[in-house]
């Protein structure tokens, strides 16, 4: 059972953080970032399996590869941005966390521009 | 496994905090600060490896080049 493993890992990390947070908040930030990254690395195989299934479905449905890779890139950017923002917020730097989230939103918007353009071109083509 | 890393970081944190208190009690304020700095650098170098692995995995999985 993977969930038990993740839960045990998280509980160990939380107990150690509870000890460390009082004494050394600087090292506690590093510990929590490492714990988050380790839990992600624990689950990475499952996520990769889901992504490959989605890729197979899209290719059998005849979806353009560009659209799917854009969506996956957006998911990746969102994941990394969320991770950075959580670590910043953990260190009680809410301003930097908000800016990291803002950067993630802007970069996602930039990635989505080609798809928006394609939709608008299709709509204009239908109208004219 | 990954739990090793968490225990190692927490151990370094506890050792550093004990060391800090002991050296401070001995009246060497600047050495206490130095010990804290060394502990933070060691922890950071360990955390950076995991975070690098995390970023590489996300990059390859979602093809973010």
PDB file of C-alpha atoms in Angstrom:
ATOM      1  CA  UNK A   1       0.000   0.000   0.000  1.00  0.00           C
ATOM      2  CA  UNK A   2       1.596   3.203  -1.201  1.00  0.00           C
ATOM      3  CA  UNK A   3      -0.645   5.472   0.792  1.00  0.00           C
ATOM      4  CA  UNK A   4       0.506   3.916   4.087  1.00  0.00           C
ATOM      5  CA  UNK A   5       4.103   4.483   3.039  1.00  0.00           C
ATOM      6  CA  UNK A   6       3.434   8.139   2.177  1.00  0.00           C
ATOM      7  CA  UNK A   7       1.508   8.674   5.400  1.00  0.00           C
ATOM      8  CA  UNK A   8       4.265   7.137   7.529  1.00  0.00           C
ATOM      9  CA  UNK A   9       6.842   9.265   5.768  1.00  0.00           C
ATOM     10  CA  UNK A  10       4.766  12.409   6.275  1.00  0.00           C
ATOM     11  CA  UNK A  11       4.196  11.656   9.957  1.00  0.00           C
ATOM     12  CA  UNK A  12       7.920  11.125  10.559  1.00  0.00           C
ATOM     13  CA  UNK A  13       8.677  14.400   8.773  1.00  0.00           C
ATOM     14  CA  UNK A  14       5.992  16.261  10.761  1.00  0.00           C
ATOM     15  CA  UNK A  15       7.269  14.983  14.124  1.00  0.00           C
ATOM     16  CA  UNK A  16      10.866  15.907  13.273  1.00  0.00           C
ATOM     17  CA  UNK A  17       9.716  19.312  12.014  1.00  0.00           C
ATOM     18  CA  UNK A  18       7.837  19.868  15.264  1.00  0.00           C
ATOM     19  CA  UNK A  19      11.075  19.333  17.190  1.00  0.00           C
ATOM     20  CA  UNK A  20      13.184  21.390  14.810  1.00  0.00           C
ATOM     21  CA  UNK A  21      10.829  24.305  14.177  1.00  0.00           C
ATOM     22  CA  UNK A  22      11.219  25.639  17.720  1.00  0.00           C
ATOM     23  CA  UNK A  23      15.009  25.380  17.826  1.00  0.00           C
ATOM     24  CA  UNK A  24      16.183  26.054  14.310  1.00  0.00           C
ATOM     25  CA  UNK A  25      13.560  27.419  11.896  1.00  0.00           C
ATOM     26  CA  UNK A  26      16.224  27.868   9.182  1.00  0.00           C
ATOM     27  CA  UNK A  27      16.981  24.137   9.023  1.00  0.00           C
ATOM     28  CA  UNK A  28      13.275  23.282   9.370  1.00  0.00           C
ATOM     29  CA  UNK A  29      12.607  25.025   6.039  1.00  0.00           C
ATOM     30  CA  UNK A  30      15.190  22.833   4.318  1.00  0.00           C
ATOM     31  CA  UNK A  31      13.758  19.723   5.972  1.00  0.00           C
ATOM     32  CA  UNK A  32      10.217  20.457   4.838  1.00  0.00           C
ATOM     33  CA  UNK A  33      11.366  21.161   1.268  1.00  0.00           C
ATOM     34  CA  UNK A  34      13.280  17.882   1.218  1.00  0.00           C
ATOM     35  CA  UNK A  35      10.247  16.013   2.610  1.00  0.00           C
ATOM     36  CA  UNK A  36       7.960  17.430  -0.094  1.00  0.00           C
ATOM     37  CA  UNK A  37      10.433  16.544  -2.837  1.00  0.00           C
ATOM     38  CA  UNK A  38      10.896  13.008  -1.435  1.00  0.00           C
ATOM     39  CA  UNK A  39       7.141  12.362  -1.320  1.00  0.00           C
ATOM     40  CA  UNK A  40       6.873  13.516  -4.922  1.00  0.00           C
ATOM     41  CA  UNK A  41       9.755  11.242  -5.938  1.00  0.00           C
ATOM     42  CA  UNK A  42       7.969   8.376  -4.161  1.00  0.00           C
ATOM     43  CA  UNK A  43       4.890   8.870  -6.357  1.00  0.00           C
ATOM     44  CA  UNK A  44       6.613   9.796  -9.581  1.00  0.00           C
ATOM     45  CA  UNK A  45       6.302   6.339 -11.139  1.00  0.00           C
ATOM     46  CA  UNK A  46       2.509   6.339 -10.821  1.00  0.00           C
ATOM     47  CA  UNK A  47       2.192   9.820 -12.302  1.00  0.00           C
ATOM     48  CA  UNK A  48       4.418   8.802 -15.217  1.00  0.00           C
ATOM     49  CA  UNK A  49       2.142   5.803 -15.840  1.00  0.00           C
ATOM     50  CA  UNK A  50      -0.938   8.046 -15.912  1.00  0.00           C
ATOM     51  CA  UNK A  51       0.794  10.482 -18.278  1.00  0.00           C
ATOM     52  CA  UNK A  52       1.735   7.678 -20.664  1.00  0.00           C
ATOM     53  CA  UNK A  53      -1.875   6.378 -20.636  1.00  0.00           C
ATOM     54  CA  UNK A  54      -3.117   9.888 -21.466  1.00  0.00           C
ATOM     55  CA  UNK A  55      -0.572  10.096 -24.295  1.00  0.00           C
ATOM     56  CA  UNK A  56      -1.745   6.758 -25.710  1.00  0.00           C
ATOM     57  CA  UNK A  57      -5.406   7.811 -25.518  1.00  0.00           C
ATOM     58  CA  UNK A  58      -4.671  11.112 -27.234  1.00  0.00           C
ATOM     59  CA  UNK A  59      -2.699   9.497 -30.031  1.00  0.00           C
ATOM     60  CA  UNK A  60      -5.422   6.900 -30.626  1.00  0.00           C
ATOM     61  CA  UNK A  61      -8.056   9.668 -30.633  1.00  0.00           C
ATOM     62  CA  UNK A  62      -5.993  11.580 -33.194  1.00  0.00           C
ATOM     63  CA  UNK A  63      -5.443  14.689 -31.046  1.00  0.00           C
ATOM     64  CA  UNK A  64      -2.656  16.919 -32.298  1.00  0.00           C
ATOM     65  CA  UNK A  65       0.534  16.221 -30.353  1.00  0.00           C
ATOM     66  CA  UNK A  66       1.170  19.960 -29.854  1.00  0.00           C
ATOM     67  CA  UNK A  67      -1.987  20.430 -27.786  1.00  0.00           C
ATOM     68  CA  UNK A  68      -1.294  17.515 -25.465  1.00  0.00           C
ATOM     69  CA  UNK A  69       2.319  18.484 -24.883  1.00  0.00           C
ATOM     70  CA  UNK A  70       1.171  22.040 -24.101  1.00  0.00           C
ATOM     71  CA  UNK A  71      -1.302  20.765 -21.508  1.00  0.00           C
ATOM     72  CA  UNK A  72       1.355  18.544 -19.913  1.00  0.00           C
ATOM     73  CA  UNK A  73       3.833  21.430 -19.846  1.00  0.00           C
ATOM     74  CA  UNK A  74       1.210  23.559 -18.088  1.00  0.00           C
ATOM     75  CA  UNK A  75       0.717  20.838 -15.479  1.00  0.00           C
ATOM     76  CA  UNK A  76       4.475  20.657 -14.947  1.00  0.00           C
ATOM     77  CA  UNK A  77       4.854  24.427 -14.580  1.00  0.00           C
ATOM     78  CA  UNK A  78       1.924  24.530 -12.154  1.00  0.00           C
ATOM     79  CA  UNK A  79       3.457  21.752 -10.084  1.00  0.00           C
ATOM     80  CA  UNK A  80       6.880  23.391  -9.833  1.00  0.00           C
ATOM     81  CA  UNK A  81       5.371  26.819  -9.096  1.00  0.00           C
ATOM     82  CA  UNK A  82       3.185  25.360  -6.357  1.00  0.00           C
ATOM     83  CA  UNK A  83       6.188  23.621  -4.811  1.00  0.00           C
ATOM     84  CA  UNK A  84       8.219  26.845  -4.783  1.00  0.00           C
ATOM     85  CA  UNK A  85       5.348  28.875  -3.362  1.00  0.00           C
ATOM     86  CA  UNK A  86       4.724  26.334  -0.599  1.00  0.00           C
ATOM     87  CA  UNK A  87       8.392  26.336   0.423  1.00  0.00           C
ATOM     88  CA  UNK A  88       8.435  30.159   0.492  1.00  0.00           C
ATOM     89  CA  UNK A  89       5.226  30.258   2.530  1.00  0.00           C
ATOM     90  CA  UNK A  90       6.714  27.700   4.915  1.00  0.00           C
ATOM     91  CA  UNK A  91       9.559  30.130   5.555  1.00  0.00           C
ATOM     92  CA  UNK A  92       6.944  32.833   6.286  1.00  0.00           C
ATOM     93  CA  UNK A  93       7.817  34.785   3.136  1.00  0.00           C
ATOM     94  CA  UNK A  94       4.313  35.315   1.811  1.00  0.00           C
ATOM     95  CA  UNK A  95       5.334  38.137  -0.538  1.00  0.00           C
ATOM     96  CA  UNK A  96       7.883  35.997  -2.385  1.00  0.00           C
ATOM     97  CA  UNK A  97       5.416  33.088  -2.447  1.00  0.00           C
ATOM     98  CA  UNK A  98       2.829  35.323  -4.100  1.00  0.00           C
ATOM     99  CA  UNK A  99       5.377  36.454  -6.690  1.00  0.00           C
ATOM    100  CA  UNK A 100       6.362  32.846  -7.448  1.00  0.00           C
ATOM    101  CA  UNK A 101       2.697  32.011  -8.015  1.00  0.00           C
ATOM    102  CA  UNK A 102       2.347  35.084 -10.216  1.00  0.00           C
ATOM    103  CA  UNK A 103       5.348  33.973 -12.288  1.00  0.00           C
ATOM    104  CA  UNK A 104       3.761  30.542 -12.662  1.00  0.00           C
ATOM    105  CA  UNK A 105       0.508  32.083 -13.874  1.00  0.00           C
ATOM    106  CA  UNK A 106       2.278  34.297 -16.414  1.00  0.00           C
ATOM    107  CA  UNK A 107       4.353  31.412 -17.786  1.00  0.00           C
ATOM    108  CA  UNK A 108       1.246  29.209 -18.032  1.00  0.00           C
ATOM    109  CA  UNK A 109      -0.525  31.981 -19.935  1.00  0.00           C
ATOM    110  CA  UNK A 110       2.428  32.236 -22.325  1.00  0.00           C
ATOM    111  CA  UNK A 111       2.330  28.453 -22.890  1.00  0.00           C
ATOM    112  CA  UNK A 112      -1.424  28.627 -23.570  1.00  0.00           C
ATOM    113  CA  UNK A 113      -1.180  31.435 -26.138  1.00  0.00           C
ATOM    114  CA  UNK A 114      -0.767  29.166 -29.215  1.00  0.00           C
ATOM    115  CA  UNK A 115      -3.894  27.175 -28.272  1.00  0.00           C
ATOM    116  CA  UNK A 116      -5.941  30.347 -27.694  1.00  0.00           C
ATOM    117  CA  UNK A 117      -4.716  31.642 -31.043  1.00  0.00           C
ATOM    118  CA  UNK A 118      -5.725  28.420 -32.791  1.00  0.00           C
ATOM    119  CA  UNK A 119      -9.220  28.563 -31.235  1.00  0.00           C
ATOM    120  CA  UNK A 120      -9.678  32.184 -32.256  1.00  0.00           C
ATOM    121  CA  UNK A 121      -8.512  31.443 -35.791  1.00  0.00           C
ATOM    122  CA  UNK A 122     -11.008  28.557 -36.017  1.00  0.00           C
ATOM    123  CA  UNK A 123     -13.839  30.796 -34.771  1.00  0.00           C
ATOM    124  CA  UNK A 124     -12.914  33.557 -37.246  1.00  0.00           C
ATOM    125  CA  UNK A 125     -12.782  30.960 -40.038  1.00  0.00           C
ATOM    126  CA  UNK A 126     -16.271  29.729 -39.151  1.00  0.00           C
ATOM    127  CA  UNK A 127     -17.663  33.260 -39.089  1.00  0.00           C
ATOM    128  CA  UNK A 128     -16.266  34.355 -42.427  1.00  0.00           C
TER     129      UNK A 128
ATOM    130  CA  UNK B   1      15.814   5.226   1.193  1.00  0.00           C
ATOM    131  CA  UNK B   2      14.410   8.729   1.309  1.00  0.00           C
ATOM    132  CA  UNK B   3      13.617   8.513   5.027  1.00  0.00           C
ATOM    133  CA  UNK B   4      17.357   8.372   5.677  1.00  0.00           C
ATOM    134  CA  UNK B   5      17.743  11.850   4.282  1.00  0.00           C
ATOM    135  CA  UNK B   6      14.983  13.273   6.485  1.00  0.00           C
ATOM    136  CA  UNK B   7      16.506  11.698   9.593  1.00  0.00           C
ATOM    137  CA  UNK B   8      19.950  12.937   8.595  1.00  0.00           C
ATOM    138  CA  UNK B   9      18.732  16.521   8.161  1.00  0.00           C
ATOM    139  CA  UNK B  10      16.817  16.440  11.453  1.00  0.00           C
ATOM    140  CA  UNK B  11      19.889  14.995  13.213  1.00  0.00           C
ATOM    141  CA  UNK B  12      22.100  17.749  11.850  1.00  0.00           C
ATOM    142  CA  UNK B  13      19.534  20.303  12.994  1.00  0.00           C
ATOM    143  CA  UNK B  14      19.432  18.924  16.545  1.00  0.00           C
ATOM    144  CA  UNK B  15      23.230  18.615  16.749  1.00  0.00           C
ATOM    145  CA  UNK B  16      23.654  22.164  15.490  1.00  0.00           C
ATOM    146  CA  UNK B  17      21.186  23.524  17.997  1.00  0.00           C
ATOM    147  CA  UNK B  18      22.896  21.672  20.877  1.00  0.00           C
ATOM    148  CA  UNK B  19      26.307  22.831  19.647  1.00  0.00           C
ATOM    149  CA  UNK B  20      25.046  26.373  19.408  1.00  0.00           C
ATOM    150  CA  UNK B  21      23.809  26.324  22.995  1.00  0.00           C
ATOM    151  CA  UNK B  22      27.009  24.722  24.355  1.00  0.00           C
ATOM    152  CA  UNK B  23      29.359  27.127  22.569  1.00  0.00           C
ATOM    153  CA  UNK B  24      27.203  30.067  23.565  1.00  0.00           C
ATOM    154  CA  UNK B  25      27.343  28.958  27.200  1.00  0.00           C
ATOM    155  CA  UNK B  26      31.145  28.786  26.884  1.00  0.00           C
ATOM    156  CA  UNK B  27      31.046  32.438  25.939  1.00  0.00           C
ATOM    157  CA  UNK B  28      32.198  32.159  22.315  1.00  0.00           C
ATOM    158  CA  UNK B  29      29.362  33.888  20.507  1.00  0.00           C
ATOM    159  CA  UNK B  30      31.114  34.128  17.124  1.00  0.00           C
ATOM    160  CA  UNK B  31      32.013  30.413  17.053  1.00  0.00           C
ATOM    161  CA  UNK B  32      28.400  29.528  17.839  1.00  0.00           C
ATOM    162  CA  UNK B  33      27.318  31.541  14.840  1.00  0.00           C
ATOM    163  CA  UNK B  34      29.942  29.818  12.692  1.00  0.00           C
ATOM    164  CA  UNK B  35      28.709  26.356  13.764  1.00  0.00           C
ATOM    165  CA  UNK B  36      25.153  27.335  12.843  1.00  0.00           C
ATOM    166  CA  UNK B  37      26.312  28.573   9.453  1.00  0.00           C
ATOM    167  CA  UNK B  38      28.198  25.321   8.774  1.00  0.00           C
ATOM    168  CA  UNK B  39      25.109  23.289   9.702  1.00  0.00           C
ATOM    169  CA  UNK B  40      22.912  25.333   7.397  1.00  0.00           C
ATOM    170  CA  UNK B  41      25.364  24.932   4.512  1.00  0.00           C
ATOM    171  CA  UNK B  42      25.529  21.141   4.984  1.00  0.00           C
ATOM    172  CA  UNK B  43      21.732  20.851   5.130  1.00  0.00           C
ATOM    173  CA  UNK B  44      21.354  23.072   2.077  1.00  0.00           C
ATOM    174  CA  UNK B  45      23.788  20.955   0.044  1.00  0.00           C
ATOM    175  CA  UNK B  46      21.761  17.850   0.938  1.00  0.00           C
ATOM    176  CA  UNK B  47      18.415  19.470   0.183  1.00  0.00           C
ATOM    177  CA  UNK B  48      19.645  20.840  -3.128  1.00  0.00           C
ATOM    178  CA  UNK B  49      20.437  17.339  -4.409  1.00  0.00           C
ATOM    179  CA  UNK B  50      16.876  16.157  -3.725  1.00  0.00           C
ATOM    180  CA  UNK B  51      15.359  19.300  -5.216  1.00  0.00           C
ATOM    181  CA  UNK B  52      17.561  18.920  -8.296  1.00  0.00           C
ATOM    182  CA  UNK B  53      16.338  15.339  -8.687  1.00  0.00           C
ATOM    183  CA  UNK B  54      12.751  16.577  -8.294  1.00  0.00           C
ATOM    184  CA  UNK B  55      13.199  19.263 -10.968  1.00  0.00           C
ATOM    185  CA  UNK B  56      14.862  16.841 -13.387  1.00  0.00           C
ATOM    186  CA  UNK B  57      12.018  14.359 -12.916  1.00  0.00           C
ATOM    187  CA  UNK B  58       9.350  16.997 -13.551  1.00  0.00           C
ATOM    188  CA  UNK B  59      11.271  18.227 -16.586  1.00  0.00           C
ATOM    189  CA  UNK B  60      11.542  14.789 -18.179  1.00  0.00           C
ATOM    190  CA  UNK B  61       8.007  13.703 -17.271  1.00  0.00           C
ATOM    191  CA  UNK B  62       6.185  16.768 -18.580  1.00  0.00           C
ATOM    192  CA  UNK B  63       8.804  17.474 -21.292  1.00  0.00           C
ATOM    193  CA  UNK B  64       9.570  20.984 -20.070  1.00  0.00           C
ATOM    194  CA  UNK B  65      12.707  21.855 -21.978  1.00  0.00           C
TER     195      UNK B  65
END
